[in-house]
Amino acid sequence: MIKKLLLLIVLLPFALVAYSQVHAYSVAETPWPETLGNHRAVIECQEGKLAHVILFWRRHDRLPEQKRLLILSAGGDTVRHIYRIAVDNERAEFVFEPVSGKGTYYVYYLPWQGRKENGWFAGDYLKPEATPDAAWMQRQGLPASAAQLPLSKVNRLEARTEFDSFYPMEVTATAAELRTLMARHPQKMILFPEDRKFPIRMRDHLPYKWIRSGPAASFSGAAQRNEYYTFQVGVFAAGTPLKGLKVRFGSAPFALTCFNTGGRDSRGVAFTRAPDVAEGTVQPLWIGVDVPENTKPGRYTFTVFIAAEGIPEQQVPVALQVGDKIIAERGDHELWRHSRLRWLNSTLGIDDAVVAPYTALKRNGNTISGSTTAATLGTLGLPESIRPFGTAVLAAPIAFIVETDTGVEKWNAGKPEFINETGGLIRWKVRASNQRLTLDCTGTMEADGYMRFHIAVSGQVRVPIKDIRLQLPLRKSSSKYFMGMGLPGCETPVVYDWKWKGPQDAFWMGDVHAGIFCELRGASYSGPLLNLYHPPPPPAWYNQDKGGFRLYRQGTVQYATVYSGERMLDTTDTLRFEFALLSTPVKQTDTWSQFTNRYYHNGSDPLPKEADLKTGIKIFNVHHANAINPYINYPFITTDTIRAVADTWHKKGMKMKLYYTTRELTNQVPELWALRSLGSEVLADGKGGGYVWLREHLVDHYNPQWFTTIGGYERSDAALLTSGDSRWYNYYIEGLRWLVRYTGIDGLYLDDVSYDRDLLKRMRKVMDGVKPGCIIDLHSNTGFSKGPATQYTEFFPYINKLWFGESFQYNNMSAANWLVEVSGLPFGLMGDMLHGGGNPWRGMVYGMTVRYPWYTEGVSCDPKDIWKVWDDFGIAGAKMVGYWEKDPVVTTDNPAVLATAYIRDNRLLVAVASWAADTVAVKLNINWQRIGWTSKNRFIKAPAIRNFQPEQRFNGEQHILLAPQKGWLFIIDK
C-alpha cells in the first residue's frame, strides 16, 4: 500500500521562479472525515497576517470554480476569510487569513454533503465559500497587496485513501505542457505504452506522467509461465480526429489480443471494431498476451502496429521477459494483473449441449419430443400441436397470417427441412411462396421445450399489406388463466384488446397443468423489460403503433392474436418477425424441496445464528452490501472470506448462495478502467452525477446506480449501470465458474436481472459442471418489472425457486393473481412471500411462507411456527392437491373461500383462506373417496400457531367462521 510520499517533485523547464508547478502526492496515514472531501492540500504558513497560495492541483473534475475551498488549521479551526484570485482545473491562487498564526493548514477542495437515500446517493459538493466582505478586503489592502505577499509552501497534496488518489494517472498535464509535447512530437497520432499497474483513466486529458516520460519508443514487461499478461497503449489524437483505429501484430511467439478492436460477443460470434478517437482525447488499447505454461524462460519480442484512416502506421516494439516460475490460474488470483480480461472473450457454455434436468430431444418425422413437451410441426414450420407432459394445449395449428389487398395469402410450402439436430437443439427451415410474396421461416426447439421462430416476408412485387398476424388457438380447458400484455395474472377475459405500451412484450395463457408462453422478439434487447431497460418495441410487430394484441373466444377455442397492421411492402423490403414459445409447466413441481429447503435471508446480516438452525433452515443467501460480499456484482475482492463462510456453514449442514448478477457493477472493480476503455460496450453511457467518487474520477459518460456505504464511507460501493448484452456476460460466466470452484458456494440468488435465458443456460451449465445440483432462486419486484412472472417465464426451466414478493399487495390480490404471478405452480415451481410478511393464510393455500427472519412481527406469521406444523405433520412427504385441480380433495360451500389439501397416509393437512369481502361461515367438503378414506364425520383440529390461529376443534359438519383475508390450517386424522 502506498502510504508514504509518492514523489513527483520534478521541476519543469518552465517552472515558476522558486515554486514548482508539480507537488508531491501522498495518501493520508489516517483518513479524515469523509465529507471534508477526498482530497486536500497541506500548506505551511509562515509569520504574517495573510497567506498567499498557488496550488497546482491539476484536476480533471467538472467546474472546480463552483466548489468550496474549506481551509482548516491543524487544530481544526475554520478559516473565515478566503480571497480567490484565480481557480480553474490547472491551479488555484488565493489568499487567506490564518486563524491560528503560523503552522500547518489543510485546504480541502472537494468538500460535500450527502447521504444514502432509498438506495441512491443524494448529495452534492458544497457551494463556493462566501466572498470576503469589503471592509476586510480594504483592511488587508486586497487585491493590490496580493502580488507582494510571499508564497506559502505547499508541502504536498493528499488523498483521503489510496482508492481516492489521483496519482499518477489522473494528475493532468497543463495546456502549456501539452503544447510543448505536441511541438516536440508533431505527428497526428502519439503513442504511450503503459504498464498494467497504471491503468489509463482519463480520456480528455494526458497524465503528467506522460509529460515526464514522453512518448515511449517501445515497451518492456515481465511475465511468468502460464500467465495471461496484459499491458496498454494509449493513443493520443494530437492534431486531428482519428478515424477507424486499427491494431495488428507482427510475428509473435504468443497469441495476442487487443480487447478494444475485437473479440467474441456474448453469443460467441467473432467481431472486429475500429474505434474513432476525437481530437485531443486518448483511447487506451488493452492488449493481452497468452503465455503458455510450457514457455521456456527467456526474452521474447513482438511488435504492435497501430494505424488510423489517413494516418501512417506506427509501431510499438515489445519485449517480454518470461521467468521460470509457473503462475497458478493464469494470474487470476491477483486482480491487479488484469489477467481476467481474457474472460471477456470466453465462449464457455456456448453450445447446444443438453442442460440438466432435461434429456436429449428426439425427432420422429415432424414431431420433436423432449422430457417435458412434444411439438409437431405443420404448415410453414409452425407447431400444429404442442403437448406439455402429454396434455394438448392447442385447439388448432398456430397460424402466421399474411392478409393483403386480395385477402389472406395462400402459400406453396415444402416440408420442414431439418438442418441441425443435437440432443439440446433441433433447427429447421421452410420456404413458402406464391406469385407475389416469399416467406422464409426458421425455427428451433431446445431440450426444455423452448421454441424460437424467425419469419421473413419479402415481396416480388409491390404489395399493399392489410395485416400480418400470429394466431394462437388454445383449448378452453387449457386457457383458464392469462397474464401479460398489460394484464396481471387473472382469469382469461373473453375479449381483451391491447396496444403497445409499458414494459410488455409477452403473455402466458394456460392452466396449472398445461399452458403456453409467447414472447414477441426482434427488438435491440431481449431480456426482462425492467425499468432500467426499456428498448423500443420489436419494429415489425409494432409497425409505428399500428400493431397490437387481441384476445377473443369462439366456442371452445380461446384465440390470442398478435397483429401488426397495415403497411406497404416494396420489392426492396423484408419484414422480419420473431417470436418464441414455451409450453408450461416447464418441470414437475418439487414439493419436497419446497418444504425441506427453507431459506434464511437477511440482507445486512446474512449469517444465521446457532439458534436459527432449530427452525429447520437449510439455505441462506448472502446479499451484497455486507462484510462478506460488500460490492455489488463483484464478489472477487472478498473471496477468501466467502470461502471461509461457506466452509464453516457446510459443516453445519447449510448451503450458502451468493448475490451475483450483471445489471449494475461496483466502482471497486479493478478492471474498471479497462472496461471504461471499451466505451459504452460494458458500462452504459449517461449524464454522470451520483456519488462524489464517480464525479471525481469518471467525471462523465456513466449512469450511476445503487449506492452503499461500506464501513462508513470507506471504499463505498457506488454502482454503475451496465449496457445489457455485452462481453461482460462472458466475464460473468467465467467468474461464476471461478466462484463455485474456489469458494464452494452452492448457487446464486438473482435479484431482478437483465440478461436473457441464453445466459441463464450458460450459468446452469457452468455451475453444474463444477458442482452438480447448484441452486438458483429468483427475486423480483412487481413495481420494478411490471409483472415478473411474465418477464421471467423463459428463465423458469433453469430456476429452482421464486421469490416474487417485493411490492406485491397480497391482501388486494385475487386468487388467480396469486396462482399465476406469485406461486409458480403453473410453471412447475414454488415460491416464498415477502412484502409486509405476506398473507400467511393465503400463502399456505399455495404452500408458501415468508423467509426467515423476513416477517413483520404481530402483523404476519413468523414462519418458524408454521414450519413446526409442517414438520409435525410431515408435509415434505405429502401430496399437495389444490383448489385448482379438476378433482380437488377439499372445497368449501363459498366460492370465495379456497382450500388446498396436503395428504399423507393417515393424516390430512388442510389450508383454507378467504377472498371474501366480509366475515363468512363455510363448511368444508372433503372428497373422502379421492384419498381412499371412508366417509364419516371426523373432528377437525386447528393447532395453535402464533399470530395465525388459536387452538380449536371443529365437528366435520360444523360451519367455520373466516374473517376477511384470513383463514385456517387444519389437521384431520384418519
Tab-separated table of C-alpha atoms in Angstrom, residues 507-869:
chain	number	residue	atom	x	y	z
A	507	PHE	CA	-48.034	-13.161	-22.496
A	508	TRP	CA	-48.912	-16.522	-20.969
A	509	MET	CA	-52.213	-18.347	-21.181
A	510	GLY	CA	-52.977	-21.678	-19.612
A	511	ASP	CA	-53.869	-23.694	-16.551
A	512	VAL	CA	-51.758	-25.387	-13.883
A	513	HIS	CA	-51.170	-28.495	-15.987
A	514	ALA	CA	-50.861	-27.011	-19.491
A	515	GLY	CA	-50.210	-23.593	-20.951
A	516	ILE	CA	-48.153	-21.653	-23.423
A	517	PHE	CA	-45.940	-18.595	-23.116
A	518	CYS	CA	-45.305	-16.334	-26.105
A	519	GLU	CA	-42.710	-13.593	-26.329
A	520	LEU	CA	-42.562	-11.160	-29.245
A	521	ARG	CA	-38.963	-10.583	-30.155
A	522	GLY	CA	-36.893	-8.627	-32.614
A	523	ALA	CA	-36.053	-5.517	-30.581
A	524	SER	CA	-32.499	-4.459	-29.807
A	525	TYR	CA	-32.810	-6.001	-26.328
A	526	SER	CA	-34.490	-9.279	-25.472
A	527	GLY	CA	-34.047	-9.615	-21.708
A	528	PRO	CA	-36.598	-8.751	-18.999
A	529	LEU	CA	-38.030	-5.278	-19.577
A	530	LEU	CA	-37.078	-3.772	-16.240
A	531	ASN	CA	-37.435	-0.084	-15.576
A	532	LEU	CA	-33.744	0.285	-16.449
A	533	TYR	CA	-34.163	-1.413	-19.817
A	534	HIS	CA	-36.992	-0.113	-21.987
A	535	PRO	CA	-35.910	-0.531	-25.604
A	536	PRO	CA	-38.318	0.282	-28.431
A	537	PRO	CA	-40.843	-2.473	-29.219
A	538	PRO	CA	-39.982	-5.029	-31.906
A	539	PRO	CA	-40.320	-2.934	-35.080
A	540	ALA	CA	-42.034	-5.497	-37.313
A	541	TRP	CA	-44.731	-6.199	-34.703
A	542	TYR	CA	-45.078	-2.593	-33.562
A	543	ASN	CA	-45.270	-1.086	-37.070
A	544	GLN	CA	-45.399	2.526	-35.900
A	545	ASP	CA	-48.090	1.706	-33.330
A	546	LYS	CA	-50.370	0.012	-35.841
A	547	GLY	CA	-49.747	-3.344	-34.187
A	548	GLY	CA	-51.328	-4.740	-31.069
A	549	PHE	CA	-52.801	-7.764	-29.298
A	550	ARG	CA	-56.284	-9.202	-29.100
A	551	LEU	CA	-57.953	-11.940	-27.040
A	552	TYR	CA	-61.316	-13.383	-28.034
A	553	ARG	CA	-63.242	-16.631	-27.636
A	554	GLN	CA	-65.202	-18.628	-30.188
A	555	GLY	CA	-66.974	-21.656	-28.793
A	556	THR	CA	-64.410	-23.808	-27.008
A	557	VAL	CA	-61.421	-22.057	-28.575
A	558	GLN	CA	-59.602	-19.130	-26.964
A	559	TYR	CA	-57.684	-17.096	-29.532
A	560	ALA	CA	-54.650	-14.961	-28.780
A	561	THR	CA	-53.724	-12.853	-31.797
A	562	VAL	CA	-50.767	-10.549	-32.282
A	563	TYR	CA	-51.338	-8.241	-35.247
A	564	SER	CA	-49.066	-5.710	-36.943
A	565	GLY	CA	-51.457	-3.651	-39.102
A	566	GLU	CA	-51.291	-2.021	-42.486
A	567	ARG	CA	-48.167	-1.156	-44.462
A	568	MET	CA	-46.776	-1.157	-47.977
A	569	LEU	CA	-44.262	-3.875	-48.821
A	570	ASP	CA	-41.872	-2.806	-51.575
A	571	THR	CA	-39.712	-5.172	-53.559
A	572	THR	CA	-36.659	-3.978	-51.631
A	573	ASP	CA	-38.285	-4.619	-48.247
A	574	THR	CA	-38.021	-7.638	-45.988
A	575	LEU	CA	-40.207	-7.754	-42.898
A	576	ARG	CA	-38.640	-9.777	-40.093
A	577	PHE	CA	-40.892	-11.193	-37.419
A	578	GLU	CA	-39.515	-13.055	-34.433
A	579	PHE	CA	-41.276	-14.782	-31.566
A	580	ALA	CA	-40.683	-17.512	-29.008
A	581	LEU	CA	-42.937	-20.133	-27.450
A	582	LEU	CA	-42.529	-22.123	-24.255
A	583	SER	CA	-45.016	-24.729	-23.112
A	584	THR	CA	-45.745	-24.950	-19.391
A	585	PRO	CA	-45.246	-26.350	-16.868
A	586	VAL	CA	-41.527	-26.476	-17.583
A	587	LYS	CA	-40.911	-29.188	-14.981
A	588	GLN	CA	-42.716	-31.270	-12.395
A	589	THR	CA	-43.340	-29.381	-9.164
A	590	ASP	CA	-40.894	-30.419	-6.443
A	591	THR	CA	-42.924	-30.034	-3.257
A	592	TRP	CA	-40.353	-31.976	-1.231
A	593	SER	CA	-37.720	-29.319	-1.925
A	594	GLN	CA	-40.158	-26.504	-1.177
A	595	PHE	CA	-40.981	-27.819	2.262
A	596	THR	CA	-37.464	-29.011	3.101
A	597	ASN	CA	-35.049	-26.406	1.728
A	598	ARG	CA	-36.147	-23.443	3.822
A	599	TYR	CA	-34.442	-20.112	3.423
A	600	TYR	CA	-32.725	-17.781	5.815
A	601	HIS	CA	-32.450	-14.389	4.099
A	602	ASN	CA	-31.255	-11.297	5.923
A	603	GLY	CA	-29.514	-8.808	3.650
A	604	SER	CA	-27.421	-6.764	6.060
A	605	ASP	CA	-26.777	-9.618	8.499
A	606	PRO	CA	-26.662	-12.687	6.271
A	607	LEU	CA	-25.363	-15.300	8.699
A	608	PRO	CA	-27.899	-17.301	10.736
A	609	LYS	CA	-27.464	-17.640	14.450
A	610	GLU	CA	-26.937	-21.053	16.008
A	611	ALA	CA	-30.449	-20.932	17.475
A	612	ASP	CA	-31.879	-20.337	13.993
A	613	LEU	CA	-30.781	-23.804	12.895
A	614	LYS	CA	-33.503	-25.269	15.099
A	615	THR	CA	-36.123	-23.785	12.758
A	616	GLY	CA	-35.095	-26.205	10.022
A	617	ILE	CA	-33.481	-23.670	7.691
A	618	LYS	CA	-31.246	-25.308	5.112
A	619	ILE	CA	-30.126	-22.492	2.801
A	620	PHE	CA	-29.041	-18.908	3.347
A	621	ASN	CA	-28.420	-16.165	0.806
A	622	VAL	CA	-25.581	-13.700	1.086
A	623	HIS	CA	-26.735	-10.455	-0.475
A	624	HIS	CA	-24.296	-7.716	-1.409
A	625	ALA	CA	-23.587	-4.702	0.822
A	626	ASN	CA	-22.307	-6.638	3.816
A	627	ALA	CA	-18.893	-7.654	5.114
A	628	ILE	CA	-18.951	-10.997	3.303
A	629	ASN	CA	-19.991	-9.712	-0.120
A	630	PRO	CA	-19.672	-5.934	0.056
A	631	TYR	CA	-19.532	-4.857	-3.592
A	632	ILE	CA	-22.411	-5.293	-5.977
A	633	ASN	CA	-21.850	-7.926	-8.657
A	634	TYR	CA	-18.122	-8.205	-7.999
A	635	PRO	CA	-17.538	-10.709	-5.179
A	636	PHE	CA	-13.914	-11.375	-6.128
A	637	ILE	CA	-12.444	-8.858	-3.708
A	638	THR	CA	-13.545	-10.901	-0.679
A	639	THR	CA	-13.307	-14.458	-1.995
A	640	ASP	CA	-11.221	-15.636	0.970
A	641	THR	CA	-13.995	-14.519	3.301
A	642	ILE	CA	-16.684	-16.103	1.137
A	643	ARG	CA	-14.811	-19.407	1.076
A	644	ALA	CA	-14.312	-19.384	4.867
A	645	VAL	CA	-18.010	-18.706	5.464
A	646	ALA	CA	-19.088	-21.432	3.031
A	647	ASP	CA	-16.754	-23.966	4.641
A	648	THR	CA	-17.998	-23.133	8.116
A	649	TRP	CA	-21.681	-23.465	7.300
A	650	HIS	CA	-21.277	-26.544	5.142
A	651	LYS	CA	-20.090	-28.287	8.297
A	652	LYS	CA	-23.371	-27.271	9.932
A	653	GLY	CA	-25.389	-28.823	7.114
A	654	MET	CA	-26.274	-25.496	5.482
A	655	LYS	CA	-25.981	-24.388	1.874
A	656	MET	CA	-24.792	-20.892	1.012
A	657	LYS	CA	-25.807	-18.932	-2.076
A	658	LEU	CA	-24.444	-15.625	-3.290
A	659	TYR	CA	-25.864	-12.468	-4.827
A	660	TYR	CA	-24.057	-12.112	-8.154
A	661	THR	CA	-25.669	-10.667	-11.290
A	662	THR	CA	-24.753	-8.174	-14.021
A	663	ARG	CA	-27.205	-5.287	-14.210
A	664	GLU	CA	-25.017	-2.970	-12.160
A	665	LEU	CA	-21.318	-3.064	-11.404
A	666	THR	CA	-19.427	-1.619	-8.461
A	667	ASN	CA	-16.898	1.163	-8.900
A	668	GLN	CA	-14.494	-1.020	-6.905
A	669	VAL	CA	-13.891	-3.409	-9.804
A	670	PRO	CA	-10.127	-3.483	-10.565
A	671	GLU	CA	-10.834	-3.734	-14.308
A	672	LEU	CA	-12.947	-0.560	-14.191
A	673	TRP	CA	-10.602	1.451	-16.394
A	674	ALA	CA	-10.154	-1.344	-18.908
A	675	LEU	CA	-13.942	-1.613	-19.160
A	676	ARG	CA	-14.156	2.149	-19.489
A	677	SER	CA	-11.767	1.954	-22.436
A	678	LEU	CA	-14.412	-0.088	-24.292
A	679	GLY	CA	-16.688	2.962	-24.472
A	680	SER	CA	-20.302	2.069	-23.710
A	681	GLU	CA	-19.948	-1.601	-24.587
A	682	VAL	CA	-19.974	-2.736	-20.944
A	683	LEU	CA	-20.622	0.409	-18.880
A	684	ALA	CA	-23.725	2.259	-20.042
A	685	ASP	CA	-23.404	5.859	-21.145
A	686	GLY	CA	-25.130	8.527	-19.121
A	687	LYS	CA	-25.077	12.030	-17.708
A	688	GLY	CA	-22.860	11.229	-14.736
A	689	GLY	CA	-23.524	12.517	-11.236
A	690	GLY	CA	-24.149	10.326	-8.213
A	691	TYR	CA	-21.588	9.650	-5.505
A	692	VAL	CA	-18.687	12.108	-5.417
A	693	TRP	CA	-16.035	9.466	-6.172
A	694	LEU	CA	-17.652	8.874	-9.542
A	695	ARG	CA	-17.744	12.595	-10.305
A	696	GLU	CA	-14.092	13.000	-9.434
A	697	HIS	CA	-12.726	10.017	-11.353
A	698	LEU	CA	-15.149	9.038	-14.132
A	699	VAL	CA	-16.389	12.636	-14.470
A	700	ASP	CA	-18.980	11.960	-17.210
A	701	HIS	CA	-20.440	9.401	-19.617
A	702	TYR	CA	-21.703	6.990	-16.964
A	703	ASN	CA	-25.021	6.149	-15.326
A	704	PRO	CA	-24.921	5.947	-11.504
A	705	GLN	CA	-27.000	3.298	-9.740
A	706	TRP	CA	-27.239	1.859	-6.223
A	707	PHE	CA	-25.049	3.364	-3.553
A	708	THR	CA	-23.967	1.659	-0.346
A	709	THR	CA	-21.648	2.858	2.384
A	710	ILE	CA	-19.194	0.167	3.426
A	711	GLY	CA	-17.855	0.813	6.933
A	712	GLY	CA	-18.937	4.438	6.855
A	713	TYR	CA	-17.792	5.860	3.554
A	714	GLU	CA	-14.600	3.833	3.427
A	715	ARG	CA	-14.448	2.263	-0.031
A	716	SER	CA	-18.119	2.940	-0.646
A	717	ASP	CA	-19.890	0.885	-3.268
A	718	ALA	CA	-21.085	3.269	-5.978
A	719	ALA	CA	-22.628	1.138	-8.696
A	720	LEU	CA	-22.709	1.848	-12.413
A	721	LEU	CA	-25.329	0.706	-14.880
A	722	THR	CA	-24.103	-1.858	-17.373
A	723	SER	CA	-25.159	-1.868	-21.008
A	724	GLY	CA	-27.041	-5.140	-21.038
A	725	ASP	CA	-25.884	-7.701	-23.562
A	726	SER	CA	-22.118	-7.332	-23.875
A	727	ARG	CA	-18.873	-9.207	-23.392
A	728	TRP	CA	-19.323	-8.658	-19.669
A	729	TYR	CA	-21.654	-11.658	-19.902
A	730	ASN	CA	-18.655	-13.768	-20.903
A	731	TYR	CA	-16.664	-12.416	-17.974
A	732	TYR	CA	-19.622	-13.126	-15.708
A	733	ILE	CA	-19.799	-16.759	-16.807
A	734	GLU	CA	-16.087	-17.326	-16.231
A	735	GLY	CA	-16.373	-15.555	-12.901
A	736	LEU	CA	-19.256	-17.790	-11.892
A	737	ARG	CA	-17.253	-20.928	-12.589
A	738	TRP	CA	-14.346	-19.463	-10.630
A	739	LEU	CA	-16.592	-18.671	-7.662
A	740	VAL	CA	-18.161	-22.116	-7.491
A	741	ARG	CA	-14.752	-23.758	-7.822
A	742	TYR	CA	-12.774	-21.637	-5.370
A	743	THR	CA	-15.330	-20.503	-2.809
A	744	GLY	CA	-17.646	-23.504	-2.650
A	745	ILE	CA	-20.901	-21.549	-2.969
A	746	ASP	CA	-23.972	-23.672	-3.629
A	747	GLY	CA	-25.698	-21.428	-6.133
A	748	LEU	CA	-26.954	-17.925	-6.829
A	749	TYR	CA	-29.552	-15.530	-5.566
A	750	LEU	CA	-30.760	-13.481	-8.546
A	751	ASP	CA	-32.384	-10.131	-7.841
A	752	ASP	CA	-34.125	-8.677	-10.929
A	753	VAL	CA	-31.571	-9.438	-13.615
A	754	SER	CA	-31.381	-8.022	-17.125
A	755	TYR	CA	-29.907	-10.861	-19.163
A	756	ASP	CA	-31.890	-13.443	-21.099
A	757	ARG	CA	-32.352	-17.206	-20.929
A	758	ASP	CA	-29.350	-17.894	-23.157
A	759	LEU	CA	-27.052	-16.573	-20.467
A	760	LEU	CA	-29.007	-18.386	-17.764
A	761	LYS	CA	-28.459	-21.653	-19.636
A	762	ARG	CA	-24.731	-20.952	-19.721
A	763	MET	CA	-24.840	-20.267	-15.995
A	764	ARG	CA	-26.592	-23.528	-15.280
A	765	LYS	CA	-24.104	-25.492	-17.412
A	766	VAL	CA	-21.093	-23.867	-15.791
A	767	MET	CA	-22.279	-24.321	-12.212
A	768	ASP	CA	-23.356	-27.904	-12.716
A	769	GLY	CA	-20.079	-28.616	-14.496
A	770	VAL	CA	-18.216	-27.729	-11.294
A	771	LYS	CA	-20.783	-28.641	-8.652
A	772	PRO	CA	-23.902	-30.501	-9.820
A	773	GLY	CA	-27.094	-29.527	-8.049
A	774	CYS	CA	-26.395	-25.823	-7.599
A	775	ILE	CA	-29.497	-23.842	-6.674
A	776	ILE	CA	-30.842	-20.658	-8.269
A	777	ASP	CA	-33.647	-18.614	-6.765
A	778	LEU	CA	-35.043	-15.542	-8.475
A	779	HIS	CA	-36.404	-12.474	-6.724
A	780	SER	CA	-38.349	-9.663	-8.365
A	781	ASN	CA	-40.234	-6.501	-7.530
A	782	THR	CA	-43.513	-6.167	-9.377
A	783	GLY	CA	-43.212	-2.387	-9.253
A	784	PHE	CA	-39.800	-2.745	-10.870
A	785	SER	CA	-40.510	-5.228	-13.646
A	786	LYS	CA	-44.278	-4.718	-14.055
A	787	GLY	CA	-45.192	-8.379	-13.900
A	788	PRO	CA	-42.154	-10.519	-13.121
A	789	ALA	CA	-43.781	-13.854	-13.912
A	790	THR	CA	-44.276	-12.632	-17.476
A	791	GLN	CA	-40.862	-11.034	-17.676
A	792	TYR	CA	-39.032	-14.134	-16.477
A	793	THR	CA	-41.072	-17.075	-17.797
A	794	GLU	CA	-38.294	-18.031	-20.210
A	795	PHE	CA	-35.983	-18.392	-17.173
A	796	PHE	CA	-38.194	-20.901	-15.379
A	797	PRO	CA	-36.694	-24.105	-16.823
A	798	TYR	CA	-33.412	-23.323	-15.036
A	799	ILE	CA	-34.716	-21.766	-11.802
A	800	ASN	CA	-35.251	-23.758	-8.592
A	801	LYS	CA	-37.396	-21.318	-6.635
A	802	LEU	CA	-39.189	-17.972	-6.939
A	803	TRP	CA	-39.384	-15.030	-4.570
A	804	PHE	CA	-41.796	-12.731	-6.386
A	805	GLY	CA	-42.767	-10.643	-3.437
A	806	GLU	CA	-41.470	-7.088	-3.306
A	807	SER	CA	-44.253	-4.504	-3.789
A	808	PHE	CA	-46.870	-7.272	-4.067
A	809	GLN	CA	-50.015	-6.246	-2.219
A	810	TYR	CA	-51.038	-9.728	-1.110
A	811	ASN	CA	-54.263	-8.716	0.625
A	812	ASN	CA	-55.530	-6.982	-2.515
A	813	MET	CA	-54.635	-9.732	-4.987
A	814	SER	CA	-57.183	-12.120	-6.432
A	815	ALA	CA	-56.718	-15.866	-6.121
A	816	ALA	CA	-55.930	-16.009	-9.845
A	817	ASN	CA	-53.249	-13.383	-9.370
A	818	TRP	CA	-51.742	-15.385	-6.509
A	819	LEU	CA	-51.749	-18.593	-8.502
A	820	VAL	CA	-50.329	-17.209	-11.745
A	821	GLU	CA	-47.919	-14.454	-10.701
A	822	VAL	CA	-46.702	-15.464	-7.255
A	823	SER	CA	-46.989	-19.177	-6.562
A	824	GLY	CA	-45.032	-20.527	-9.541
A	825	LEU	CA	-47.283	-23.606	-9.628
A	826	PRO	CA	-48.489	-23.290	-13.251
A	827	PHE	CA	-44.840	-23.442	-14.285
A	828	GLY	CA	-43.668	-26.324	-12.099
A	829	LEU	CA	-42.108	-24.030	-9.486
A	830	MET	CA	-42.917	-22.839	-5.983
A	831	GLY	CA	-42.080	-19.659	-4.153
A	832	ASP	CA	-41.990	-17.567	-0.979
A	833	MET	CA	-43.760	-14.379	0.074
A	834	LEU	CA	-42.116	-11.101	1.044
A	835	HIS	CA	-43.878	-7.726	1.144
A	836	GLY	CA	-45.220	-6.913	4.607
A	837	GLY	CA	-44.731	-10.508	5.645
A	838	GLY	CA	-47.187	-11.715	3.009
A	839	ASN	CA	-50.537	-13.173	3.885
A	840	PRO	CA	-49.808	-16.424	5.765
A	841	TRP	CA	-53.296	-17.868	5.395
A	842	ARG	CA	-53.481	-17.393	1.654
A	843	GLY	CA	-49.826	-18.330	1.321
A	844	MET	CA	-50.451	-21.770	2.807
A	845	VAL	CA	-53.043	-22.457	0.094
A	846	TYR	CA	-50.079	-22.310	-2.316
A	847	GLY	CA	-47.522	-23.901	0.005
A	848	MET	CA	-45.775	-20.589	0.726
A	849	THR	CA	-44.434	-18.783	3.768
A	850	VAL	CA	-42.125	-15.829	4.199
A	851	ARG	CA	-38.416	-16.434	4.542
A	852	TYR	CA	-36.898	-16.396	7.983
A	853	PRO	CA	-36.457	-13.866	9.525
A	854	TRP	CA	-38.248	-11.790	6.846
A	855	TYR	CA	-41.551	-11.103	8.546
A	856	THR	CA	-43.373	-8.331	10.374
A	857	GLU	CA	-43.912	-9.289	13.989
A	858	GLY	CA	-47.557	-9.100	15.044
A	859	VAL	CA	-48.758	-8.417	11.505
A	860	SER	CA	-47.952	-11.678	9.819
A	861	CYS	CA	-46.840	-15.094	10.863
A	862	ASP	CA	-43.348	-15.930	11.966
A	863	PRO	CA	-42.566	-18.770	9.521
A	864	LYS	CA	-40.927	-20.980	12.101
A	865	ASP	CA	-44.305	-21.530	13.785
A	866	ILE	CA	-45.829	-22.784	10.555
A	867	TRP	CA	-42.662	-24.748	9.800
A	868	LYS	CA	-43.114	-26.556	13.105
A	869	VAL	CA	-46.591	-27.616	11.977
